[in-house]
Structure formats: C-alpha cells, structure tokens
Amino acid sequence: MPDDNHIFVSRPVLPSQSELLPLLDEIWASATLTNNGPIHARFEAAVAGYLGVEQVSVVANATLGLMLALRQLGATGEVITTPFSFVATAHALKWTCLEPVFADVDPVTLNLDPAAIERAITPRTTAILPVHCFGARCDVEGIQAVAERHGLKVLYDAAHAFAVQDDGGSILRHGDMSVVSFHATKVFNTFEGGAVICPDRNVKLAIDRLRNFGIVDEVNVESVGLNAKLSELASAIGLLQLRHVDDAITRRARADGLYRERLADMAGIKCVDSGNLVRRNFYSFPVLVGEDFPMTRDALCDFLRGHGIHARRYFFPLISNLALYGDLPSASWANLPVANDISSRILCLPLYPDLSTDDQERILGLIRQAAS
Ligand code: T4K
C-alpha cells in the first residue's frame, strides 16, 4: 500500500471522517445495514442524477453487475469480447456459462474493432461485451450496426467510464446495458461497488431482483439470483463521494495535462488519447513505449519500480494469453495482432487526484533519465 517513498498507480479519494459521522449515526439508529435501506435508496437516485441516466441499479461490484446483466439479457452460447481488459470481463462470461470469443482491438481507441467483431460471429453468438477501456468511448455506432445486422445484444463493460460524456450525454446510455465500477481504484469509489445502467424501469426492477437472490416477496422467488447488494455503509460513502467527484476529476485533469505537456516531445513515448469526448474522466494515464525508446516497456517499468514508482502494465498479459483462456481458438496471436502489440507496449503511469506536481516531476525526471 502507498507510503511516503512509493508512488502507486492509483490512490483512492476519501471523504472526511467527520462528513461520514452523521450517516454512521443514521445507520446505527435505524439498524438497517443492507437489503435496500434508506441510504441505499438515496444513493441510487443520486448517482443516477449525477450520471444523467434514468435507471440505475447499484451493486456490490462491477463483476457481479456484469453477471446479472448477462443473465437478464438472456445471453447464451458465445459472447464476443476484448482480450485487452481486466480478467473480470472474461470471468463474468465464464461464471454465467458463456464462452468468450476474443476479437481484436482498434490501435487508437484500444477498444473492440467492429469489423473484427463481425468476423468473429458464428451461429452461436448471442451478444457482444465491449469495454470502454481507460474511459475511451468504443465505436458505439459501429458496434450497434453489427449488433443490429446480426440480432445481437450489446453489454458495455464500462468499469472505467464513470462520468464520461459524449455529445449525447453519458456514454453509459449506449447498448442494451452498461456496468460501471465503484472500486477503490476507480474515478468514483464506494470502497467496493458498481452499478448496472438499465434502459427502462422494468429492466431495472429485474436487475434489482436478481441482485437480491431473485426474491419477489416473502413467499415468491422468480429467478436464480445472486447476492449482489450494496450495503448501507458503502452507499453512505457513495453519497459523500458524489460531493467531491467533480473536484477529483478536475485534479486528475491537471495531472493528465502535465504528463501530456512534458511527454509530447519524448521520442518513443506515445500518450494514449481518449478521443473526442465532451467530458473525460482521466481515470488512467496509459502510454505506449515504442521501439525508438532506449528501453523496453518491461525495462522501463522495472526501472521506475526500482525508484519506488509503481507504474502498472494494464493490461498485460492479455486475457487471451492467460493459460485459463489460451486454449480458445480465438485466443491465437494471429487473431489478435493489435491487442498483442498494444499489451506488449502499454504502461499506465500513476494518476490520481492527490498526485502532487512534485511527485509527477519525479516520475517525469526518471522517464527522461531512462530515455537518455
Ligand atoms: N471490468 C474492467 C474493465 C475492470 O478494469 C474491472 C476492474 C472490472 C471489470 C471489475 O470491477 P470490480 O468488480 O472490481 O468493481 C485493480 C482493481 O482491483 C480492479 O477493480 C480494476 N478493474 C483493475 C484495473 O485494477 P489490481 O489487482 O491491479 O489492483 P491492486 O490491488 O494492485 O491496486 C492497484 C494500486 O492501487 C495499488 O498498487 C495501490 C492502489 N490501491 C489499491 C487499493 C485496492 C490503493 O491505494 N488503495 C486500495 O484500496 O486490480
């Protein structure tokens, strides 16, 4: 965990303990700790309002949210997804007895390439699970067109995309459903948590039931649900975090700007661009280490780590290169040349709201040293 000498890739924002005390008093007084309590209800409405989406079902984490959404969408057989993601994306498919089929990514957005998706479709394909990686918007129009041509559902793994907006509003509105993460390492956190963004009230009610074992009332259970409920304590943290998230994103933007300015002319280091967005969330700061940099990506990562800078290789190895998934026909290198290339060159530099300019200068100084 972070200490004075080490700089980690991410560090959570926390509300003050004094802000939390009145909500703790409320929880203790009501003795309602979970199961759709009053603070949970307030947080769910508040987060929907903040995001500007109609129907939100908050959940215990995004991984469970993906599983609930896949179940609700009725996905069966094969689901096309990206190998360039955190393992949770493919694991959610496996846990719902679905077969991941990997398709290649676009070299600029690092997100699924609609043409590669279309090539991967078989008679068993029922859905597409793209990721808005590092908060960069997928080619949602291209993906929707493929989905409509072939009658497929689209579920966005939007774990990284809290608060991201295009010119129509939140990017979480795209596809049939989206799932965002409120994990400690994310732009907005409830320690652990997440949300399923639903297209209408009926789907939200179905997800609400699925996250509570499928229970309808004391004597009726309508589906094989999970326990994916967010507690009152996590909901209280969420309510407080909403007060501070705009400021946190502004501070992330400042750190992002400094990196971009200083790295613009550095040969062999290419900053990944999140594209044309109305609002970015500056979740992460990925760079691609090129052949014209004097060190390999791994050597640079080790060099920084030797100086207490814990940059991370998100996402390496590719999910398709893990032994767990490597036997799938779609996991071959020949099928995924872009994703393999990106995964071998990507490095995420530390970026979080409290990252000081001095610490950034230290990181940039070390990269300059490595470059020479
Ligand atoms: N889909 C995608 C595309 C995702 O990226 C993720 C999660 C999910 C789905 C699933 O969402 P959840 O089910 O988690 O809601 C981290 C996170 O644990 C994971 O949530 C996240 N993606 C992934 C990208 O990163 P690790 O194993 O790399 O985390 P860890 O523990 O090494 O933390 C990274 C750094 O953050 C540490 O070096 C120090 C700092 N840190 C971490 C924690 C947990 C803190 O300062 N405080 C903390 O409490 O996976």
CSV table of C-alpha atoms and ligand atoms in Angstrom, one decimal:
chain,number,residue,atom,x,y,z
A,1,MET,CA,0.0,0.0,0.0
A,2,PRO,CA,1.1,3.6,-0.6
A,3,ASP,CA,3.7,5.1,1.8
A,4,ASP,CA,5.9,8.2,1.7
A,5,ASN,CA,8.6,6.8,-0.6
A,6,HIS,CA,6.4,4.9,-3.0
A,7,ILE,CA,4.0,6.2,-5.6
A,8,PHE,CA,1.3,3.8,-6.7
A,9,VAL,CA,-0.6,3.7,-10.0
A,10,SER,CA,-3.7,4.7,-8.2
A,11,ARG,CA,-4.8,6.1,-4.8
A,12,PRO,CA,-8.4,6.4,-3.7
A,13,VAL,CA,-10.1,9.7,-2.8
A,14,LEU,CA,-11.9,9.5,0.6
A,15,PRO,CA,-14.5,11.8,2.1
A,16,SER,CA,-13.5,13.2,5.6
A,17,GLN,CA,-14.4,11.0,8.5
A,18,SER,CA,-16.3,14.0,10.0
A,19,GLU,CA,-18.6,14.0,7.0
A,20,LEU,CA,-19.3,10.3,7.5
A,21,LEU,CA,-20.2,10.6,11.1
A,22,PRO,CA,-23.9,11.8,10.7
A,23,LEU,CA,-24.5,9.0,8.2
A,24,LEU,CA,-23.0,6.4,10.6
A,25,ASP,CA,-25.3,7.8,13.3
A,26,GLU,CA,-28.2,7.3,10.9
A,27,ILE,CA,-27.2,3.7,10.1
A,28,TRP,CA,-26.7,2.8,13.8
A,29,ALA,CA,-30.1,4.4,14.7
A,30,SER,CA,-32.0,2.5,12.0
A,31,ALA,CA,-30.0,-0.7,12.4
A,32,THR,CA,-30.7,-1.3,8.7
A,33,LEU,CA,-27.3,-2.4,7.3
A,34,THR,CA,-28.3,-3.7,3.9
A,35,ASN,CA,-31.3,-5.0,1.8
A,36,ASN,CA,-32.3,-1.8,0.1
A,37,GLY,CA,-32.1,0.5,3.1
A,38,PRO,CA,-32.9,4.3,3.1
A,39,ILE,CA,-29.3,5.4,2.4
A,40,HIS,CA,-29.0,2.9,-0.4
A,41,ALA,CA,-32.2,4.3,-2.0
A,42,ARG,CA,-30.9,7.9,-1.7
A,43,PHE,CA,-27.5,6.9,-3.2
A,44,GLU,CA,-29.1,5.1,-6.1
A,45,ALA,CA,-31.2,8.1,-7.0
A,46,ALA,CA,-28.3,10.5,-6.5
A,47,VAL,CA,-25.9,8.5,-8.7
A,48,ALA,CA,-28.5,8.2,-11.5
A,49,GLY,CA,-29.0,12.0,-11.3
A,50,TYR,CA,-25.2,12.7,-11.3
A,51,LEU,CA,-24.7,10.4,-14.3
A,52,GLY,CA,-27.8,11.8,-16.1
A,53,VAL,CA,-29.3,8.4,-16.8
A,54,GLU,CA,-32.8,7.3,-15.9
A,55,GLN,CA,-32.5,3.8,-14.4
A,56,VAL,CA,-29.6,2.6,-12.2
A,57,SER,CA,-29.3,-0.5,-10.1
A,58,VAL,CA,-26.3,-0.2,-7.7
A,59,VAL,CA,-24.5,-3.4,-6.9
A,60,ALA,CA,-21.7,-4.8,-4.7
A,61,ASN,CA,-19.1,-4.7,-7.5
A,62,ALA,CA,-18.9,-4.5,-11.3
A,63,THR,CA,-18.1,-8.1,-11.8
A,64,LEU,CA,-21.4,-9.2,-10.2
A,65,GLY,CA,-23.1,-6.4,-12.2
A,66,LEU,CA,-21.8,-7.9,-15.4
A,67,MET,CA,-23.0,-11.3,-14.4
A,68,LEU,CA,-26.5,-10.0,-13.5
A,69,ALA,CA,-26.7,-8.1,-16.8
A,70,LEU,CA,-25.7,-11.1,-18.9
A,71,ARG,CA,-28.3,-13.2,-17.1
A,72,GLN,CA,-31.0,-10.5,-17.7
A,73,LEU,CA,-30.1,-10.1,-21.4
A,74,GLY,CA,-30.6,-13.9,-21.8
A,75,ALA,CA,-27.1,-14.3,-23.4
A,76,THR,CA,-26.3,-17.9,-24.3
A,77,GLY,CA,-23.5,-19.7,-26.3
A,78,GLU,CA,-20.8,-17.4,-27.4
A,79,VAL,CA,-20.2,-13.7,-26.5
A,80,ILE,CA,-17.6,-11.6,-28.4
A,81,THR,CA,-15.3,-9.6,-26.2
A,82,THR,CA,-11.9,-7.9,-26.0
A,83,PRO,CA,-8.8,-9.6,-24.7
A,84,PHE,CA,-7.4,-6.2,-23.7
A,85,SER,CA,-9.2,-5.8,-20.4
A,86,PHE,CA,-9.1,-6.8,-16.7
A,87,VAL,CA,-9.8,-10.5,-16.2
A,88,ALA,CA,-13.2,-9.7,-14.7
A,89,THR,CA,-14.6,-9.1,-18.2
A,90,ALA,CA,-14.0,-12.7,-19.4
A,91,HIS,CA,-14.5,-14.2,-15.9
A,92,ALA,CA,-18.0,-12.7,-15.8
A,93,LEU,CA,-18.8,-14.7,-19.0
A,94,LYS,CA,-17.3,-17.9,-17.7
A,95,TRP,CA,-19.3,-17.6,-14.4
A,96,THR,CA,-22.5,-17.3,-16.4
A,97,CYS,CA,-21.6,-20.4,-18.5
A,98,LEU,CA,-20.9,-18.3,-21.6
A,99,GLU,CA,-18.0,-18.8,-24.0
A,100,PRO,CA,-15.8,-15.8,-24.5
A,101,VAL,CA,-14.8,-15.3,-28.2
A,102,PHE,CA,-11.9,-12.8,-28.5
A,103,ALA,CA,-11.8,-10.2,-31.3
A,104,ASP,CA,-9.1,-7.7,-32.0
A,105,VAL,CA,-9.0,-4.1,-30.9
A,106,ASP,CA,-8.5,-0.8,-32.7
A,107,PRO,CA,-4.9,0.5,-32.4
A,108,VAL,CA,-6.1,4.1,-31.5
A,109,THR,CA,-9.0,3.6,-29.1
A,110,LEU,CA,-7.7,0.2,-27.8
A,111,ASN,CA,-11.3,-0.9,-27.8
A,112,LEU,CA,-13.0,-3.6,-29.9
A,113,ASP,CA,-12.9,-3.1,-33.6
A,114,PRO,CA,-16.4,-3.5,-35.1
A,115,ALA,CA,-15.0,-5.2,-38.2
A,116,ALA,CA,-13.2,-7.8,-36.1
A,117,ILE,CA,-16.4,-8.4,-34.1
A,118,GLU,CA,-18.3,-9.1,-37.3
A,119,ARG,CA,-15.7,-11.6,-38.4
A,120,ALA,CA,-16.0,-13.4,-35.1
A,121,ILE,CA,-19.8,-14.0,-35.3
A,122,THR,CA,-21.0,-17.6,-35.5
A,123,PRO,CA,-24.5,-19.1,-35.3
A,124,ARG,CA,-23.9,-19.5,-31.6
A,125,THR,CA,-23.1,-15.8,-31.0
A,126,THR,CA,-25.8,-14.0,-28.9
A,127,ALA,CA,-24.1,-10.9,-27.5
A,128,ILE,CA,-21.1,-8.5,-27.6
A,129,LEU,CA,-19.3,-7.4,-24.5
A,130,PRO,CA,-17.0,-4.4,-25.3
A,131,VAL,CA,-15.1,-2.4,-22.8
A,132,HIS,CA,-14.7,1.4,-22.8
A,133,CYS,CA,-11.0,0.9,-21.9
A,134,PHE,CA,-9.5,3.7,-19.8
A,135,GLY,CA,-12.7,5.6,-20.3
A,136,ALA,CA,-12.2,6.0,-24.1
A,137,ARG,CA,-15.6,5.6,-25.9
A,138,CYS,CA,-15.9,2.5,-28.0
A,139,ASP,CA,-17.1,2.9,-31.6
A,140,VAL,CA,-20.6,2.5,-30.3
A,141,GLU,CA,-22.2,3.3,-33.7
A,142,GLY,CA,-20.1,0.7,-35.5
A,143,ILE,CA,-20.8,-1.9,-32.7
A,144,GLN,CA,-24.6,-1.1,-32.8
A,145,ALA,CA,-24.7,-1.6,-36.5
A,146,VAL,CA,-23.0,-5.0,-36.3
A,147,ALA,CA,-25.4,-6.0,-33.4
A,148,GLU,CA,-28.5,-4.9,-35.4
A,149,ARG,CA,-27.3,-6.7,-38.6
A,150,HIS,CA,-26.9,-10.0,-36.6
A,151,GLY,CA,-29.6,-9.7,-33.9
A,152,LEU,CA,-27.1,-9.5,-31.0
A,153,LYS,CA,-27.3,-7.9,-27.6
A,154,VAL,CA,-24.7,-5.3,-26.5
A,155,LEU,CA,-23.5,-5.1,-22.9
A,156,TYR,CA,-20.8,-2.5,-22.2
A,157,ASP,CA,-18.2,-3.2,-19.6
A,158,ALA,CA,-18.0,0.5,-18.6
A,159,ALA,CA,-16.0,-0.2,-15.4
A,160,HIS,CA,-13.7,2.7,-16.3
A,161,ALA,CA,-16.3,5.1,-17.7
A,162,PHE,CA,-17.9,6.9,-14.7
A,163,ALA,CA,-18.9,10.5,-15.7
A,164,VAL,CA,-17.6,10.2,-19.3
A,165,GLN,CA,-19.9,12.0,-21.7
A,166,ASP,CA,-20.2,12.3,-25.5
A,167,ASP,CA,-22.3,14.9,-27.2
A,168,GLY,CA,-25.5,13.0,-26.3
A,169,GLY,CA,-24.7,12.7,-22.6
A,170,SER,CA,-23.4,9.8,-20.5
A,171,ILE,CA,-21.7,7.1,-22.6
A,172,LEU,CA,-23.3,4.6,-20.2
A,173,ARG,CA,-26.6,5.0,-22.1
A,174,HIS,CA,-25.2,3.1,-25.1
A,175,GLY,CA,-26.1,-0.6,-25.9
A,176,ASP,CA,-28.6,-2.7,-24.1
A,177,MET,CA,-27.0,-2.1,-20.7
A,178,SER,CA,-23.7,-0.8,-19.2
A,179,VAL,CA,-21.9,-1.7,-16.0
A,180,VAL,CA,-19.7,0.8,-14.1
A,181,SER,CA,-17.3,0.0,-11.3
A,182,PHE,CA,-17.1,1.9,-8.0
A,183,HIS,CA,-13.9,0.0,-6.9
A,184,ALA,CA,-11.3,1.8,-4.7
A,185,THR,CA,-9.0,2.3,-7.7
A,186,LYS,CA,-11.7,3.9,-9.9
A,187,VAL,CA,-12.6,7.6,-10.5
A,188,PHE,CA,-15.6,7.3,-8.1
A,189,ASN,CA,-15.4,4.7,-5.3
A,190,THR,CA,-17.6,3.2,-2.6
A,191,PHE,CA,-14.7,1.1,-1.5
A,192,GLU,CA,-16.2,-1.8,-3.5
A,193,GLY,CA,-19.3,-1.3,-5.6
A,194,GLY,CA,-20.7,-0.7,-9.0
A,195,ALA,CA,-23.9,-0.1,-11.0
A,196,VAL,CA,-25.9,-1.5,-13.8
A,197,ILE,CA,-27.3,1.2,-16.1
A,198,CYS,CA,-30.7,-0.1,-17.4
A,199,PRO,CA,-32.7,1.0,-20.4
A,200,ASP,CA,-36.1,1.2,-18.6
A,201,ARG,CA,-37.9,0.7,-15.3
A,202,ASN,CA,-38.8,-2.9,-16.0
A,203,VAL,CA,-35.2,-4.0,-16.6
A,204,LYS,CA,-34.1,-2.1,-13.5
A,205,LEU,CA,-36.7,-4.0,-11.4
A,206,ALA,CA,-35.5,-7.3,-12.9
A,207,ILE,CA,-31.9,-6.4,-12.0
A,208,ASP,CA,-32.9,-5.3,-8.6
A,209,ARG,CA,-34.5,-8.7,-8.0
A,210,LEU,CA,-31.6,-10.6,-9.5
A,211,ARG,CA,-29.2,-8.8,-7.1
A,212,ASN,CA,-31.3,-10.0,-4.2
A,213,PHE,CA,-31.4,-13.7,-4.9
A,214,GLY,CA,-34.4,-13.3,-7.3
A,215,ILE,CA,-36.7,-12.7,-4.4
A,216,VAL,CA,-40.1,-11.1,-5.2
A,217,ASP,CA,-41.6,-11.3,-1.7
A,218,GLU,CA,-41.6,-13.5,1.4
A,219,VAL,CA,-43.1,-16.5,-0.5
A,220,ASN,CA,-42.0,-15.9,-4.1
A,221,VAL,CA,-38.6,-16.3,-5.7
A,222,GLU,CA,-38.8,-15.7,-9.5
A,223,SER,CA,-35.2,-16.3,-10.7
A,224,VAL,CA,-31.8,-17.8,-9.7
A,225,GLY,CA,-30.4,-14.5,-8.4
A,226,LEU,CA,-27.2,-13.6,-6.6
A,227,ASN,CA,-26.4,-11.7,-3.6
A,228,ALA,CA,-25.0,-8.5,-5.2
A,229,LYS,CA,-26.4,-5.9,-2.9
A,230,LEU,CA,-24.5,-2.7,-1.9
A,231,SER,CA,-24.5,-2.2,1.9
A,232,GLU,CA,-25.8,0.9,3.7
A,233,LEU,CA,-22.2,1.8,4.6
A,234,ALA,CA,-20.9,1.6,1.0
A,235,SER,CA,-24.0,3.7,0.0
A,236,ALA,CA,-23.2,6.3,2.6
A,237,ILE,CA,-19.6,6.5,1.3
A,238,GLY,CA,-21.1,6.9,-2.2
A,239,LEU,CA,-23.4,9.7,-1.2
A,240,LEU,CA,-20.4,11.6,0.2
A,241,GLN,CA,-18.1,10.8,-2.7
A,242,LEU,CA,-20.6,12.4,-5.1
A,243,ARG,CA,-20.0,15.8,-3.4
A,244,HIS,CA,-16.3,15.5,-4.3
A,245,VAL,CA,-16.1,13.7,-7.6
A,246,ASP,CA,-16.1,16.8,-9.8
A,247,ASP,CA,-13.2,18.3,-7.9
A,248,ALA,CA,-11.4,14.9,-8.1
A,249,ILE,CA,-11.9,14.8,-11.8
A,250,THR,CA,-10.6,18.4,-12.2
A,251,ARG,CA,-7.4,17.4,-10.2
A,252,ARG,CA,-7.0,14.3,-12.4
A,253,ALA,CA,-7.3,16.5,-15.5
A,254,ARG,CA,-4.5,18.8,-14.2
A,255,ALA,CA,-2.2,15.8,-13.7
A,256,ASP,CA,-3.1,14.4,-17.1
A,257,GLY,CA,-2.3,17.8,-18.7
A,258,LEU,CA,1.1,18.0,-17.1
A,259,TYR,CA,2.1,14.5,-18.3
A,260,ARG,CA,0.9,15.3,-21.8
A,261,GLU,CA,2.7,18.6,-22.0
A,262,ARG,CA,6.0,17.1,-20.8
A,263,LEU,CA,5.9,13.9,-22.7
A,264,ALA,CA,4.7,15.4,-26.0
A,265,ASP,CA,8.2,15.6,-27.5
A,266,MET,CA,9.7,12.5,-25.9
A,267,ALA,CA,10.8,10.1,-28.6
A,268,GLY,CA,9.4,6.6,-28.0
A,269,ILE,CA,6.7,7.5,-25.6
A,270,LYS,CA,3.2,7.9,-27.0
A,271,CYS,CA,0.4,9.1,-24.8
A,272,VAL,CA,-2.9,7.3,-25.4
A,273,ASP,CA,-5.7,9.6,-26.4
A,274,SER,CA,-9.3,9.0,-25.2
A,275,GLY,CA,-10.7,10.6,-28.4
A,276,ASN,CA,-13.4,13.1,-29.0
A,277,LEU,CA,-15.4,13.4,-25.8
A,278,VAL,CA,-17.5,16.2,-24.2
A,279,ARG,CA,-16.3,15.1,-20.8
A,280,ARG,CA,-13.4,12.8,-20.0
A,281,ASN,CA,-12.7,11.3,-16.5
A,282,PHE,CA,-8.9,11.0,-16.6
A,283,TYR,CA,-9.2,7.6,-15.0
A,284,SER,CA,-5.7,6.4,-16.1
A,285,PHE,CA,-2.6,7.6,-17.9
A,286,PRO,CA,-1.6,4.9,-20.4
A,287,VAL,CA,1.4,5.4,-22.6
A,288,LEU,CA,2.8,3.2,-25.4
A,289,VAL,CA,6.5,2.5,-25.2
A,290,GLY,CA,7.9,2.4,-28.8
A,291,GLU,CA,10.9,0.7,-30.4
A,292,ASP,CA,12.5,4.2,-30.6
A,293,PHE,CA,12.6,4.4,-26.8
A,294,PRO,CA,16.0,3.1,-25.5
A,295,MET,CA,14.4,0.7,-23.0
A,296,THR,CA,11.7,-1.9,-23.5
A,297,ARG,CA,8.4,-1.4,-21.7
A,298,ASP,CA,9.3,-4.0,-19.1
A,299,ALA,CA,12.7,-2.5,-18.5
A,300,LEU,CA,11.1,1.0,-18.1
A,301,CYS,CA,8.6,-0.5,-15.7
A,302,ASP,CA,11.3,-2.2,-13.6
A,303,PHE,CA,13.5,0.9,-13.7
A,304,LEU,CA,10.6,3.0,-12.3
A,305,ARG,CA,9.8,0.4,-9.7
A,306,GLY,CA,13.4,0.4,-8.6
A,307,HIS,CA,12.9,4.0,-7.8
A,308,GLY,CA,9.6,3.5,-5.9
A,309,ILE,CA,7.3,4.3,-8.8
A,310,HIS,CA,4.7,1.6,-9.3
A,311,ALA,CA,3.5,2.1,-12.8
A,312,ARG,CA,1.4,-0.8,-14.0
A,313,ARG,CA,1.1,-2.8,-17.2
A,314,TYR,CA,-2.7,-2.6,-17.7
A,315,PHE,CA,-3.4,-4.9,-19.5
A,316,PHE,CA,-0.6,-7.4,-19.6
A,317,PRO,CA,-0.8,-10.3,-20.1
A,318,LEU,CA,-3.8,-10.2,-22.4
A,319,ILE,CA,-6.7,-12.3,-21.1
A,320,SER,CA,-6.3,-14.5,-24.2
A,321,ASN,CA,-2.7,-15.2,-23.2
A,322,LEU,CA,-3.6,-16.5,-19.7
A,323,ALA,CA,-3.4,-20.3,-19.5
A,324,LEU,CA,-7.1,-20.2,-18.4
A,325,TYR,CA,-8.2,-18.8,-21.7
A,326,GLY,CA,-5.3,-19.7,-24.0
A,327,ASP,CA,-6.9,-22.8,-25.4
A,328,LEU,CA,-9.8,-21.0,-27.0
A,329,PRO,CA,-9.5,-20.9,-30.8
A,330,SER,CA,-10.0,-17.1,-30.8
A,331,ALA,CA,-7.1,-16.6,-28.3
A,332,SER,CA,-4.4,-17.2,-31.0
A,333,TRP,CA,-1.9,-14.5,-31.7
A,334,ALA,CA,-2.8,-14.5,-35.4
A,335,ASN,CA,-6.4,-13.5,-34.5
A,336,LEU,CA,-5.3,-10.7,-32.1
A,337,PRO,CA,-2.2,-8.9,-33.6
A,338,VAL,CA,-3.1,-5.4,-32.5
A,339,ALA,CA,-4.1,-6.4,-28.9
A,340,ASN,CA,-0.9,-8.4,-28.5
A,341,ASP,CA,1.2,-5.4,-29.8
A,342,ILE,CA,-0.6,-2.9,-27.5
A,343,SER,CA,-0.3,-5.2,-24.5
A,344,SER,CA,3.4,-5.6,-25.0
A,345,ARG,CA,3.9,-1.8,-25.1
A,346,ILE,CA,1.4,-0.3,-22.7
A,347,LEU,CA,2.3,1.2,-19.3
A,348,CYS,CA,0.0,3.1,-17.0
A,349,LEU,CA,1.7,5.9,-15.1
A,350,PRO,CA,0.5,6.9,-11.7
A,351,LEU,CA,-2.5,9.2,-11.9
A,352,TYR,CA,-4.9,10.1,-9.1
A,353,PRO,CA,-6.3,13.4,-7.7
A,354,ASP,CA,-3.8,13.8,-4.9
A,355,LEU,CA,-0.8,13.1,-7.1
A,356,SER,CA,1.4,16.2,-6.4
A,357,THR,CA,3.2,18.1,-9.1
A,358,ASP,CA,6.5,17.3,-7.2
A,359,ASP,CA,5.8,13.6,-7.5
A,360,GLN,CA,4.9,14.0,-11.2
A,361,GLU,CA,8.1,15.8,-11.8
A,362,ARG,CA,10.0,13.0,-10.0
A,363,ILE,CA,8.3,10.4,-12.3
A,364,LEU,CA,8.9,12.6,-15.5
A,365,GLY,CA,12.5,13.1,-14.4
A,366,LEU,CA,13.0,9.3,-14.2
A,367,ILE,CA,11.5,8.7,-17.6
A,368,ARG,CA,13.8,11.4,-19.0
A,369,GLN,CA,16.7,9.6,-17.3
A,370,ALA,CA,15.6,6.3,-18.9
A,371,ALA,CA,15.3,8.0,-22.2
A,372,SER,CA,18.9,9.1,-22.2
B,1,T4K,N1,-14.0,-4.6,-16.0
B,1,T4K,C1,-12.9,-3.9,-16.1
B,1,T4K,C2,-12.5,-3.4,-17.4
B,1,T4K,C3,-12.1,-3.6,-14.9
B,1,T4K,O1,-11.0,-2.9,-15.1
B,1,T4K,C4,-12.5,-4.1,-13.7
B,1,T4K,C5,-11.7,-3.8,-12.5
B,1,T4K,C6,-13.7,-4.8,-13.6
B,1,T4K,C7,-14.4,-5.0,-14.8
B,1,T4K,C8,-14.2,-5.3,-12.3
B,1,T4K,O2,-14.7,-4.3,-11.5
B,1,T4K,P1,-14.9,-4.6,-9.9
B,1,T4K,O3,-15.6,-5.9,-9.8
B,1,T4K,O4,-13.5,-4.6,-9.2
B,1,T4K,O5,-15.8,-3.5,-9.5
B,1,T4K,C9,-7.4,-3.3,-9.9
B,1,T4K,C10,-8.8,-3.3,-9.3
B,1,T4K,O6,-8.8,-4.2,-8.2
B,1,T4K,C11,-9.8,-3.7,-10.3
B,1,T4K,O7,-11.1,-3.3,-9.7
B,1,T4K,C12,-9.6,-2.9,-11.6
B,1,T4K,N2,-10.6,-3.3,-12.6
B,1,T4K,C13,-8.2,-3.2,-12.1
B,1,T4K,C14,-8.0,-2.4,-13.4
B,1,T4K,O8,-7.3,-2.7,-11.2
B,1,T4K,P2,-5.3,-4.8,-9.3
B,1,T4K,O9,-5.2,-6.2,-8.9
B,1,T4K,O10,-4.4,-4.3,-10.3
B,1,T4K,O11,-5.3,-3.8,-8.0
B,1,T4K,P3,-4.3,-3.5,-6.9
B,1,T4K,O12,-4.8,-4.0,-5.6
B,1,T4K,O13,-2.9,-4.0,-7.4
B,1,T4K,O14,-4.3,-1.9,-6.8
B,1,T4K,C15,-3.6,-1.1,-7.7
B,1,T4K,C16,-3.0,0.0,-6.9
B,1,T4K,O15,-4.0,0.9,-6.4
B,1,T4K,C17,-2.1,-0.5,-5.8
B,1,T4K,O16,-0.8,-0.6,-6.2
B,1,T4K,C18,-2.3,0.6,-4.7
B,1,T4K,C19,-3.6,1.3,-5.1
B,1,T4K,N3,-4.7,1.0,-4.1
B,1,T4K,C20,-5.4,-0.1,-4.3
B,1,T4K,C21,-6.5,-0.4,-3.5
B,1,T4K,C22,-7.3,-1.6,-3.7
B,1,T4K,C23,-4.9,1.8,-3.0
B,1,T4K,O17,-4.1,2.8,-2.9
B,1,T4K,N4,-5.9,1.5,-2.2
B,1,T4K,C24,-6.7,0.4,-2.3
B,1,T4K,O18,-7.6,0.2,-1.5
B,1,T4K,O19,-6.8,-4.6,-9.9
